[in-house]
Coordinates of C-alpha atoms in Angstrom, one line a residue:
M1 CA 94.2 45.5 -7.3
T2 CA 96.6 42.9 -5.9
A3 CA 95.2 39.8 -4.3
N4 CA 97.5 40.2 -1.3
F5 CA 95.2 41.6 1.4
T6 CA 98.2 43.3 3.2
S7 CA 98.6 45.7 0.2
W8 CA 95.0 47.0 0.2
G9 CA 95.0 50.8 0.9
R10 CA 98.8 51.2 0.8
P11 CA 101.1 52.5 -2.0
F12 CA 102.4 49.6 -4.1
T13 CA 106.0 50.5 -3.5
D14 CA 105.6 50.5 0.3
A15 CA 103.5 47.3 0.3
K16 CA 105.9 45.4 -1.9
M17 CA 108.8 45.5 0.6
D18 CA 108.3 44.4 4.1
M19 CA 110.1 45.8 7.2
Y20 CA 113.0 43.3 6.7
G21 CA 113.7 44.3 3.2
G22 CA 112.3 41.2 1.5
D23 CA 109.9 41.0 -1.4
I24 CA 106.6 40.2 0.4
T25 CA 104.7 39.5 -2.9
Q26 CA 107.2 36.7 -3.8
R27 CA 106.9 35.2 -0.3
Y28 CA 103.1 35.1 -0.5
Q29 CA 103.2 33.6 -4.0
L30 CA 105.5 30.8 -2.7
G31 CA 103.2 30.2 0.2
A32 CA 100.2 30.0 -2.1
Q33 CA 102.0 27.4 -4.3
Q34 CA 102.8 25.3 -1.3
L35 CA 99.2 25.4 -0.1
A36 CA 97.9 24.5 -3.6
A37 CA 100.3 21.5 -3.7
T38 CA 99.1 20.3 -0.3
S39 CA 95.4 20.8 -1.3
D40 CA 95.9 18.7 -4.5
N41 CA 96.3 15.6 -2.3
F42 CA 92.6 15.8 -1.5
T43 CA 91.3 16.2 -5.1
E44 CA 92.4 12.8 -6.3
G45 CA 89.4 11.0 -4.9
V46 CA 86.0 11.5 -3.4
Q47 CA 85.9 11.1 0.4
K48 CA 82.8 9.9 2.1
T49 CA 82.0 9.2 5.7
Q50 CA 85.1 9.1 7.8
Q51 CA 83.3 8.6 11.1
P52 CA 79.6 8.3 12.0
I53 CA 77.9 11.7 12.7
V54 CA 74.1 11.1 12.8
T55 CA 73.5 7.6 14.0
G56 CA 70.8 5.2 14.9
T57 CA 71.0 2.6 17.6
S58 CA 69.7 -1.0 17.9
V59 CA 67.8 -3.1 15.5
I60 CA 66.3 -6.4 16.6
G61 CA 64.8 -9.3 14.7
L62 CA 63.3 -12.7 15.3
K63 CA 61.7 -15.6 13.4
Y64 CA 58.2 -16.5 14.3
K65 CA 55.7 -19.0 13.0
D66 CA 54.6 -17.1 9.9
G67 CA 57.8 -15.2 9.0
I68 CA 60.1 -12.5 10.3
M69 CA 59.6 -9.6 12.6
L70 CA 62.0 -6.6 12.9
A71 CA 61.9 -3.5 15.1
A72 CA 63.9 -0.3 15.3
D73 CA 63.2 3.0 17.1
N74 CA 62.8 6.4 15.3
L75 CA 65.7 8.2 16.8
A76 CA 68.8 9.5 15.0
S77 CA 71.3 10.9 17.4
Y78 CA 73.8 13.7 16.6
G79 CA 76.5 12.5 18.9
S80 CA 74.8 12.3 22.3
L81 CA 72.0 14.7 21.3
A82 CA 68.6 13.1 20.5
R83 CA 68.3 15.3 17.4
F84 CA 65.9 13.6 15.0
K85 CA 63.0 11.8 16.5
D86 CA 61.0 10.7 13.4
I87 CA 63.5 8.7 11.3
Q88 CA 62.4 5.4 9.8
R89 CA 65.2 2.9 10.0
L90 CA 63.2 0.0 8.6
Y91 CA 63.3 0.0 4.8
G92 CA 61.2 -2.2 2.5
V93 CA 63.2 -3.8 -0.4
G94 CA 60.8 -5.3 -2.9
D95 CA 57.7 -7.1 -1.7
N96 CA 59.1 -9.7 0.7
T97 CA 62.2 -8.1 2.2
V98 CA 62.8 -5.5 4.9
I99 CA 66.2 -4.2 6.1
G100 CA 66.8 -2.5 9.4
A101 CA 69.8 -0.1 9.7
A102 CA 71.9 0.9 12.7
G103 CA 74.9 3.3 12.4
D104 CA 75.3 6.3 10.2
M105 CA 72.2 7.6 8.6
S106 CA 73.8 9.2 5.6
D107 CA 75.5 5.9 4.7
F108 CA 72.1 4.2 5.1
Q109 CA 70.6 6.7 2.6
H110 CA 73.5 5.8 0.2
V111 CA 72.6 2.1 0.6
Q112 CA 69.0 2.9 -0.1
H113 CA 70.0 4.6 -3.4
E114 CA 72.2 1.6 -4.3
L115 CA 69.3 -0.8 -3.7
E116 CA 66.9 1.3 -5.7
S117 CA 69.4 1.3 -8.7
L118 CA 69.7 -2.5 -8.4
F119 CA 65.9 -3.0 -8.6
I120 CA 65.6 -0.6 -11.5
D121 CA 68.2 -2.7 -13.4
E122 CA 66.4 -5.9 -12.5
Y123 CA 63.1 -4.4 -13.7
C124 CA 64.7 -3.3 -17.0
N125 CA 66.0 -6.9 -17.5
D126 CA 62.4 -8.2 -17.4
D127 CA 63.6 -11.8 -17.2
G128 CA 60.8 -13.0 -15.0
H129 CA 62.9 -13.3 -11.9
T130 CA 62.7 -11.1 -8.8
L131 CA 65.2 -10.5 -6.0
G132 CA 64.3 -12.3 -2.8
P133 CA 65.7 -11.8 0.7
A134 CA 68.6 -14.2 0.1
Q135 CA 69.8 -12.2 -2.9
I136 CA 69.4 -8.9 -1.1
Y137 CA 71.5 -10.3 1.8
E138 CA 74.2 -11.5 -0.6
Y139 CA 74.3 -8.1 -2.4
L140 CA 74.6 -6.2 0.9
S141 CA 77.4 -8.5 2.2
T142 CA 79.3 -8.0 -1.1
L143 CA 78.8 -4.2 -1.0
M144 CA 79.9 -3.9 2.6
Y145 CA 83.0 -6.0 2.2
H146 CA 83.9 -4.2 -1.0
R147 CA 83.7 -0.8 0.7
R148 CA 85.7 -2.2 3.7
S149 CA 88.4 -3.4 1.3
Q150 CA 88.7 0.1 -0.2
L151 CA 89.3 1.4 3.4
N152 CA 86.1 3.5 2.9
P153 CA 83.5 1.5 4.8
L154 CA 79.8 2.2 5.1
W155 CA 79.4 2.7 8.9
N156 CA 76.3 0.6 9.3
A157 CA 75.1 -2.7 10.6
F158 CA 72.1 -4.2 8.8
V159 CA 69.5 -6.8 9.7
V160 CA 67.9 -8.4 6.7
G161 CA 64.6 -10.1 7.1
G162 CA 62.4 -11.7 4.5
V163 CA 60.5 -14.7 3.2
D164 CA 60.9 -16.2 -0.2
P165 CA 57.5 -15.9 -1.9
K166 CA 58.0 -19.2 -3.8
S167 CA 59.5 -21.6 -1.3
G168 CA 58.3 -19.9 1.9
E169 CA 61.8 -20.1 3.4
S170 CA 62.5 -17.4 6.0
T171 CA 65.8 -15.4 6.0
L172 CA 67.0 -13.5 9.0
A173 CA 70.6 -12.3 8.7
Y174 CA 73.2 -9.7 9.7
V175 CA 75.9 -7.8 7.9
D176 CA 78.1 -5.0 9.3
L177 CA 80.7 -2.5 8.1
L178 CA 83.5 -5.2 8.0
G179 CA 81.4 -7.5 5.8
T180 CA 80.8 -9.9 8.7
T181 CA 77.8 -12.0 8.1
Y182 CA 75.7 -14.6 9.9
S183 CA 72.1 -15.8 10.2
A184 CA 70.2 -16.9 13.3
K185 CA 66.7 -17.2 14.7
T186 CA 67.2 -14.0 16.8
I187 CA 69.5 -11.0 15.8
G188 CA 70.3 -7.7 17.4
T189 CA 72.7 -4.9 16.5
G190 CA 74.6 -2.5 18.7
Y191 CA 73.5 -2.4 22.3
A192 CA 70.8 -4.9 21.6
S193 CA 73.4 -7.5 20.9
M194 CA 74.3 -7.3 24.6
I195 CA 71.0 -6.5 26.3
A196 CA 68.2 -7.8 24.0
I197 CA 69.8 -11.0 22.6
P198 CA 69.7 -12.9 25.9
L199 CA 66.0 -12.0 26.3
L200 CA 65.3 -13.0 22.7
R201 CA 67.1 -16.3 23.0
R202 CA 65.2 -17.2 26.2
L203 CA 61.8 -16.2 24.8
V204 CA 62.3 -17.6 21.3
E205 CA 65.1 -20.1 20.9
D206 CA 64.3 -22.1 24.1
R207 CA 60.8 -22.8 22.9
E208 CA 59.8 -26.1 21.3
E209 CA 57.5 -24.3 18.8
P210 CA 58.2 -20.9 17.3
P211 CA 56.0 -18.1 18.7
N212 CA 52.9 -16.9 16.8
E213 CA 52.4 -13.4 15.6
E214 CA 50.8 -12.1 18.8
E215 CA 53.5 -13.7 21.0
A216 CA 56.3 -12.4 18.8
L217 CA 54.9 -8.8 19.0
E218 CA 54.9 -9.0 22.8
I219 CA 58.4 -10.3 22.8
I220 CA 59.5 -7.4 20.5
K221 CA 57.8 -4.9 22.8
T222 CA 59.4 -6.3 25.9
C223 CA 62.9 -6.0 24.3
M224 CA 62.2 -2.5 23.1
K225 CA 61.2 -1.5 26.6
V226 CA 64.3 -2.9 28.1
L227 CA 66.4 -1.1 25.5
F228 CA 64.7 2.2 26.2
Y229 CA 65.5 1.7 29.9
R230 CA 69.1 0.8 29.4
D231 CA 70.3 2.5 26.1
A232 CA 70.9 6.2 26.4
R233 CA 70.6 6.6 22.6
S234 CA 67.2 5.0 22.3
L235 CA 63.7 6.4 22.2
N236 CA 60.3 5.1 23.3
K237 CA 59.0 5.4 19.7
F238 CA 59.6 2.5 17.4
Q239 CA 58.2 0.7 14.4
V240 CA 57.7 -3.0 13.8
A241 CA 58.0 -4.8 10.4
K242 CA 56.2 -8.1 9.7
I243 CA 57.3 -10.1 6.7
T244 CA 55.4 -13.1 5.5
K245 CA 55.1 -15.1 2.3
S246 CA 52.3 -12.8 1.2
G247 CA 54.2 -9.6 1.7
S248 CA 55.7 -7.1 4.2
D249 CA 54.2 -4.4 6.3
I250 CA 55.9 -1.7 8.4
S251 CA 53.7 -0.4 11.2
P252 CA 53.2 3.2 12.2
S253 CA 55.3 4.4 15.2
M254 CA 54.2 3.0 18.5
S255 CA 55.4 3.1 22.1
V256 CA 55.3 1.0 25.3
E257 CA 54.2 1.9 28.8
T258 CA 57.1 2.5 31.1
E259 CA 57.5 3.0 34.9
W260 CA 60.2 5.2 36.4
G261 CA 58.9 5.4 39.9
F262 CA 61.8 3.2 41.1
A263 CA 64.3 5.9 40.1
E264 CA 63.0 8.6 42.5
G265 CA 65.6 7.7 45.1
I266 CA 68.6 7.7 42.6
R267 CA 70.8 10.8 43.0
G268 CA 70.7 12.9 39.9
Y269 CA 67.1 11.9 38.9
G270 CA 63.9 13.6 39.9
A271 CA 63.3 15.7 42.9
Q272 CA 66.3 15.6 45.2
T273 CA 66.1 15.8 49.0
Q274 CA 69.1 16.3 51.3

């Protein structure tokens, strides 16, 4: 049987010649060759994420008296659809480092695999040295800049928080898909860089002494509440990571109490009266 679907169920002599007197089989063979030549352009390399599909929103972080505190909600949005509501965007790397990821979740999973491979190699070396937060930060910045230079970026922004177990030095740093890096006492990605950073600076950086753990947690909750009010891609379900010299801990999901009574008079919200 010929592969040309127009010939199925017809005599071969009739099917071979079209109504214009041309050889239809030759024309289809030529078209198939042109299509194959075009398709070969995509077989030369492996293409990964060309644009974000399933994404996470803001990650915030601050330095407090005993270490670093990070927070991120559990929502992964499919475009504007709140699709996955139980995604952990805080990831522990070793004993004293946690990274928070915003942006594409599939690229975040790829970075997780890269970090796992890195730690396996370090474990096999068995040289008595472990990777601390500063080394993880340098590795991520190199990885992100390398992928950007290949014009195949990882569509993420990461907040790296950790405490060196030997020196006790705290690290709170940021790296994005362009390889941009900086460190500060307070950091936010995405919408938090516009909404939460002013709050964090006023509540943390303007103090003479860094906040203790209880005060830092209240500051984090305040910022997450504001982000839930203002960010359409956020969720009132988030996790908080605490990193100290003795280790790291990522909390179960929590929420904050909200008040929407003020919105009853807004057109398009709640019960409407004419």
